[in-house]
């Protein structure tokens, strides 16, 4: 797939076919996350794979009942590892770098899913404490995004984007 086709053609997918992607595909996607940039190359993030139906239902409930999450064959919970980044970078590591690391990795993963013929979405609206309890996360592991993944069963139109002119500021804001 051509690089800019991947960038522009990827859509958030919220409707999936029932077929579960092979573990090798999921591992390939997670590996793409590992190759994302990260502060000090510490890769201060972890991913929890959720496939069990009841757990997905509970995760969906923690995400304000976004039902499509429970219907995805696989949900990857992207987590910032505050201890890892904090050990080297202190407060900035705990509060910023590990979240940026997880976000960079998540974006690589979502794009890779698309390149492999799968669909995914970034879900940010969820109760962190609820998800942390469900997944038994230690206090230094912060869930930052839920990524439902599966074979797409919809082809959404591209939503509008801001123009380069609108987002770009020359020299000063
Ligand atoms: C930080 C963040 C939080 C998001 N939270 C949700 C969410 O809770 N539920 C959802 O369905 N989509 C969520 N999205 C996906 C956006 O709605 C989507 O990316 C945006 O509308 C653009 O559409 P596209 O991804 O198809 O280009 C989130 C995306 C980001 C980056």
mmCIF file of C-alpha atoms and ligand atoms in Angstrom:
data_model
loop_
_atom_site.group_PDB
_atom_site.id
_atom_site.type_symbol
_atom_site.label_atom_id
_atom_site.label_comp_id
_atom_site.label_asym_id
_atom_site.label_seq_id
_atom_site.Cartn_x
_atom_site.Cartn_y
_atom_site.Cartn_z
ATOM 1 C CA UNK A 1 0.000 0.000 0.000
ATOM 2 C CA UNK A 2 1.262 3.432 -0.926
ATOM 3 C CA UNK A 3 2.231 5.423 2.161
ATOM 4 C CA UNK A 4 -0.003 8.452 1.658
ATOM 5 C CA UNK A 5 -2.893 6.201 0.656
ATOM 6 C CA UNK A 6 -2.553 4.609 4.085
ATOM 7 C CA UNK A 7 -2.505 8.014 5.768
ATOM 8 C CA UNK A 8 -5.527 9.371 3.927
ATOM 9 C CA UNK A 9 -7.514 6.202 3.281
ATOM 10 C CA UNK A 10 -7.593 4.936 6.866
ATOM 11 C CA UNK A 11 -10.938 5.481 8.610
ATOM 12 C CA UNK A 12 -12.167 4.754 12.100
ATOM 13 C CA UNK A 13 -14.038 1.457 11.804
ATOM 14 C CA UNK A 14 -16.896 0.772 14.213
ATOM 15 C CA UNK A 15 -18.565 -2.189 12.532
ATOM 16 C CA UNK A 16 -16.728 -5.478 12.159
ATOM 17 C CA UNK A 17 -17.239 -8.863 10.533
ATOM 18 C CA UNK A 18 -17.370 -11.775 12.981
ATOM 19 C CA UNK A 19 -14.167 -13.448 11.794
ATOM 20 C CA UNK A 20 -11.307 -13.072 14.287
ATOM 21 C CA UNK A 21 -7.969 -11.940 12.820
ATOM 22 C CA UNK A 22 -5.137 -14.461 13.282
ATOM 23 C CA UNK A 23 -2.795 -13.924 16.235
ATOM 24 C CA UNK A 24 0.086 -13.419 13.775
ATOM 25 C CA UNK A 25 -1.682 -10.391 12.317
ATOM 26 C CA UNK A 26 -2.248 -8.915 15.763
ATOM 27 C CA UNK A 27 1.408 -9.526 16.643
ATOM 28 C CA UNK A 28 2.473 -7.807 13.425
ATOM 29 C CA UNK A 29 0.351 -4.821 14.379
ATOM 30 C CA UNK A 30 1.839 -4.671 17.881
ATOM 31 C CA UNK A 31 5.331 -4.963 16.393
ATOM 32 C CA UNK A 32 4.602 -1.918 14.242
ATOM 33 C CA UNK A 33 3.867 -0.110 17.509
ATOM 34 C CA UNK A 34 7.275 -1.069 18.872
ATOM 35 C CA UNK A 35 8.934 0.696 15.925
ATOM 36 C CA UNK A 36 7.299 4.031 16.731
ATOM 37 C CA UNK A 37 9.469 6.809 18.118
ATOM 38 C CA UNK A 38 9.602 6.968 21.926
ATOM 39 C CA UNK A 39 11.304 9.160 24.507
ATOM 40 C CA UNK A 40 14.850 7.859 24.980
ATOM 41 C CA UNK A 41 13.786 4.761 23.029
ATOM 42 C CA UNK A 42 12.290 3.525 26.314
ATOM 43 C CA UNK A 43 9.023 2.470 24.623
ATOM 44 C CA UNK A 44 7.122 3.310 27.786
ATOM 45 C CA UNK A 45 3.878 1.594 26.916
ATOM 46 C CA UNK A 46 2.199 -1.773 27.247
ATOM 47 C CA UNK A 47 -0.714 -3.342 25.416
ATOM 48 C CA UNK A 48 -3.381 -5.649 26.835
ATOM 49 C CA UNK A 49 -5.181 -7.824 24.306
ATOM 50 C CA UNK A 50 -8.817 -8.553 25.156
ATOM 51 C CA UNK A 51 -10.723 -11.198 23.195
ATOM 52 C CA UNK A 52 -12.930 -12.818 25.811
ATOM 53 C CA UNK A 53 -16.544 -11.759 25.194
ATOM 54 C CA UNK A 54 -17.586 -10.913 28.746
ATOM 55 C CA UNK A 55 -14.466 -8.831 29.291
ATOM 56 C CA UNK A 56 -15.102 -6.912 26.053
ATOM 57 C CA UNK A 57 -18.661 -6.236 27.212
ATOM 58 C CA UNK A 58 -17.363 -4.846 30.496
ATOM 59 C CA UNK A 59 -14.759 -2.728 28.711
ATOM 60 C CA UNK A 60 -17.529 -1.380 26.457
ATOM 61 C CA UNK A 61 -19.561 -0.498 29.560
ATOM 62 C CA UNK A 62 -16.518 1.340 30.973
ATOM 63 C CA UNK A 63 -16.458 3.238 27.665
ATOM 64 C CA UNK A 64 -19.924 4.680 28.239
ATOM 65 C CA UNK A 65 -21.553 1.713 26.490
ATOM 66 C CA UNK A 66 -19.983 2.209 23.084
ATOM 67 C CA UNK A 67 -21.401 -1.123 21.996
ATOM 68 C CA UNK A 68 -19.212 -1.579 18.948
ATOM 69 C CA UNK A 69 -16.258 -2.245 21.261
ATOM 70 C CA UNK A 70 -17.869 -5.455 22.542
ATOM 71 C CA UNK A 71 -18.597 -6.534 18.964
ATOM 72 C CA UNK A 72 -14.983 -6.184 17.773
ATOM 73 C CA UNK A 73 -13.162 -9.546 17.704
ATOM 74 C CA UNK A 74 -10.102 -8.031 19.390
ATOM 75 C CA UNK A 75 -9.637 -5.002 21.609
ATOM 76 C CA UNK A 76 -6.157 -3.717 22.335
ATOM 77 C CA UNK A 77 -5.919 -1.568 25.447
ATOM 78 C CA UNK A 78 -2.982 0.782 25.009
ATOM 79 C CA UNK A 79 -1.381 1.763 28.273
ATOM 80 C CA UNK A 80 1.227 4.332 29.252
ATOM 81 C CA UNK A 81 3.924 2.886 31.507
ATOM 82 C CA UNK A 82 4.527 5.756 33.916
ATOM 83 C CA UNK A 83 7.178 3.884 35.925
ATOM 84 C CA UNK A 84 9.307 3.217 32.863
ATOM 85 C CA UNK A 85 9.399 6.806 31.599
ATOM 86 C CA UNK A 86 9.364 8.274 35.115
ATOM 87 C CA UNK A 87 12.472 6.365 36.174
ATOM 88 C CA UNK A 88 14.555 8.301 33.658
ATOM 89 C CA UNK A 89 12.616 11.499 33.101
ATOM 90 C CA UNK A 90 10.789 12.127 36.391
ATOM 91 C CA UNK A 91 7.520 14.068 36.274
ATOM 92 C CA UNK A 92 7.768 14.853 32.534
ATOM 93 C CA UNK A 93 8.277 11.172 31.840
ATOM 94 C CA UNK A 94 5.320 10.110 34.018
ATOM 95 C CA UNK A 95 2.891 12.807 32.845
ATOM 96 C CA UNK A 96 3.818 13.344 29.212
ATOM 97 C CA UNK A 97 6.405 11.111 27.547
ATOM 98 C CA UNK A 98 4.762 7.778 28.346
ATOM 99 C CA UNK A 99 1.442 9.050 26.986
ATOM 100 C CA UNK A 100 3.132 10.350 23.836
ATOM 101 C CA UNK A 101 4.981 7.025 23.467
ATOM 102 C CA UNK A 102 1.706 5.112 23.733
ATOM 103 C CA UNK A 103 0.005 7.478 21.269
ATOM 104 C CA UNK A 104 2.811 7.163 18.693
ATOM 105 C CA UNK A 105 2.685 3.377 19.004
ATOM 106 C CA UNK A 106 -1.113 3.332 18.784
ATOM 107 C CA UNK A 107 -1.079 5.361 15.580
ATOM 108 C CA UNK A 108 1.475 2.988 14.021
ATOM 109 C CA UNK A 109 -0.770 0.108 15.024
ATOM 110 C CA UNK A 110 -3.955 1.610 13.625
ATOM 111 C CA UNK A 111 -2.270 2.412 10.311
ATOM 112 C CA UNK A 112 -0.752 -1.075 10.169
ATOM 113 C CA UNK A 113 -4.155 -2.628 10.786
ATOM 114 C CA UNK A 114 -5.436 -0.725 7.763
ATOM 115 C CA UNK A 115 -2.455 -1.755 5.632
ATOM 116 C CA UNK A 116 -3.174 -5.398 6.558
ATOM 117 C CA UNK A 117 -6.818 -5.161 5.476
ATOM 118 C CA UNK A 118 -8.193 -4.763 8.990
ATOM 119 C CA UNK A 119 -10.120 -1.899 10.540
ATOM 120 C CA UNK A 120 -9.609 -0.193 13.868
ATOM 121 C CA UNK A 121 -10.656 2.848 15.843
ATOM 122 C CA UNK A 122 -9.147 4.899 18.609
ATOM 123 C CA UNK A 123 -11.502 5.068 21.585
ATOM 124 C CA UNK A 124 -10.565 7.668 24.153
ATOM 125 C CA UNK A 125 -13.865 8.111 26.002
ATOM 126 C CA UNK A 126 -13.752 5.622 28.866
ATOM 127 C CA UNK A 127 -13.479 5.546 32.651
ATOM 128 C CA UNK A 128 -9.802 4.892 33.280
ATOM 129 C CA UNK A 129 -10.260 3.524 36.802
ATOM 130 C CA UNK A 130 -12.952 1.138 35.653
ATOM 131 C CA UNK A 131 -10.727 -0.250 32.851
ATOM 132 C CA UNK A 132 -7.718 -0.416 35.202
ATOM 133 C CA UNK A 133 -9.771 -2.468 37.692
ATOM 134 C CA UNK A 134 -11.087 -4.823 35.019
ATOM 135 C CA UNK A 135 -7.635 -5.528 33.602
ATOM 136 C CA UNK A 136 -5.848 -5.626 36.936
ATOM 137 C CA UNK A 137 -3.445 -2.869 35.903
ATOM 138 C CA UNK A 138 -0.783 -1.824 38.432
ATOM 139 C CA UNK A 139 -1.056 1.816 39.586
ATOM 140 C CA UNK A 140 1.849 2.881 37.329
ATOM 141 C CA UNK A 141 0.099 1.570 34.178
ATOM 142 C CA UNK A 142 -2.416 4.088 32.789
ATOM 143 C CA UNK A 143 -4.861 3.017 30.076
ATOM 144 C CA UNK A 144 -4.890 5.736 27.413
ATOM 145 C CA UNK A 145 -6.742 4.276 24.437
ATOM 146 C CA UNK A 146 -8.944 1.332 23.537
ATOM 147 C CA UNK A 147 -8.378 0.023 20.018
ATOM 148 C CA UNK A 148 -11.094 -2.334 18.742
ATOM 149 C CA UNK A 149 -9.771 -4.267 15.720
ATOM 150 C CA UNK A 150 -11.341 -6.634 13.204
ATOM 151 C CA UNK A 151 -12.221 -7.067 9.568
ATOM 152 C CA UNK A 152 -14.221 -3.995 8.520
ATOM 153 C CA UNK A 153 -17.926 -4.317 7.774
ATOM 154 C CA UNK A 154 -18.405 -0.694 6.736
ATOM 155 C CA UNK A 155 -16.717 1.856 4.472
ATOM 156 C CA UNK A 156 -17.242 5.216 6.135
ATOM 157 C CA UNK A 157 -16.878 8.444 4.196
ATOM 158 C CA UNK A 158 -13.885 10.555 5.152
ATOM 159 C CA UNK A 159 -14.936 13.204 7.676
ATOM 160 C CA UNK A 160 -13.796 16.767 6.911
ATOM 161 C CA UNK A 161 -10.347 17.978 7.867
ATOM 162 C CA UNK A 162 -9.012 21.425 8.727
ATOM 163 C CA UNK A 163 -6.945 22.981 5.967
ATOM 164 C CA UNK A 164 -3.176 23.327 6.098
ATOM 165 C CA UNK A 165 -3.742 27.088 6.018
ATOM 166 C CA UNK A 166 -5.876 26.910 9.162
ATOM 167 C CA UNK A 167 -3.500 24.807 11.242
ATOM 168 C CA UNK A 168 -0.196 26.281 10.091
ATOM 169 C CA UNK A 169 1.247 29.351 11.798
ATOM 170 C CA UNK A 170 4.256 31.057 10.352
ATOM 171 C CA UNK A 171 7.090 31.867 12.744
ATOM 172 C CA UNK A 172 4.767 32.841 15.635
ATOM 173 C CA UNK A 173 1.189 31.873 16.515
HETATM 174 C C1 LIG B 1 -8.051 11.063 21.318
HETATM 175 C C2 LIG B 1 -9.155 10.417 20.503
HETATM 176 C C3 LIG B 1 -10.296 9.999 21.143
HETATM 177 C C4 LIG B 1 -11.306 9.343 20.404
HETATM 178 N N1 LIG B 1 -12.364 8.813 21.073
HETATM 179 C C5 LIG B 1 -13.301 8.116 20.383
HETATM 180 C C6 LIG B 1 -14.344 7.451 21.066
HETATM 181 O O1 LIG B 1 -14.426 7.438 22.291
HETATM 182 N N2 LIG B 1 -15.250 6.768 20.326
HETATM 183 C C7 LIG B 1 -15.179 6.691 18.961
HETATM 184 O O2 LIG B 1 -16.040 6.045 18.363
HETATM 185 N N3 LIG B 1 -14.186 7.313 18.268
HETATM 186 C C8 LIG B 1 -13.244 8.020 18.949
HETATM 187 N N4 LIG B 1 -12.198 8.600 18.279
HETATM 188 C C9 LIG B 1 -12.123 8.516 16.789
HETATM 189 C C10 LIG B 1 -12.503 9.850 16.137
HETATM 190 O O3 LIG B 1 -13.886 10.060 16.275
HETATM 191 C C11 LIG B 1 -12.072 9.836 14.651
HETATM 192 O O4 LIG B 1 -10.699 9.594 14.549
HETATM 193 C C12 LIG B 1 -12.410 11.164 13.950
HETATM 194 O O5 LIG B 1 -13.802 11.374 13.905
HETATM 195 C C13 LIG B 1 -11.867 11.202 12.506
HETATM 196 O O6 LIG B 1 -12.368 10.113 11.748
HETATM 197 P P1 LIG B 1 -11.356 9.091 11.030
HETATM 198 O O7 LIG B 1 -10.556 8.412 12.130
HETATM 199 O O8 LIG B 1 -12.224 8.117 10.294
HETATM 200 O O9 LIG B 1 -10.479 9.874 10.131
HETATM 201 C C14 LIG B 1 -11.185 9.207 18.991
HETATM 202 C C15 LIG B 1 -10.016 9.642 18.361
HETATM 203 C C16 LIG B 1 -8.977 10.202 19.115
HETATM 204 C C17 LIG B 1 -7.691 10.568 18.425
#
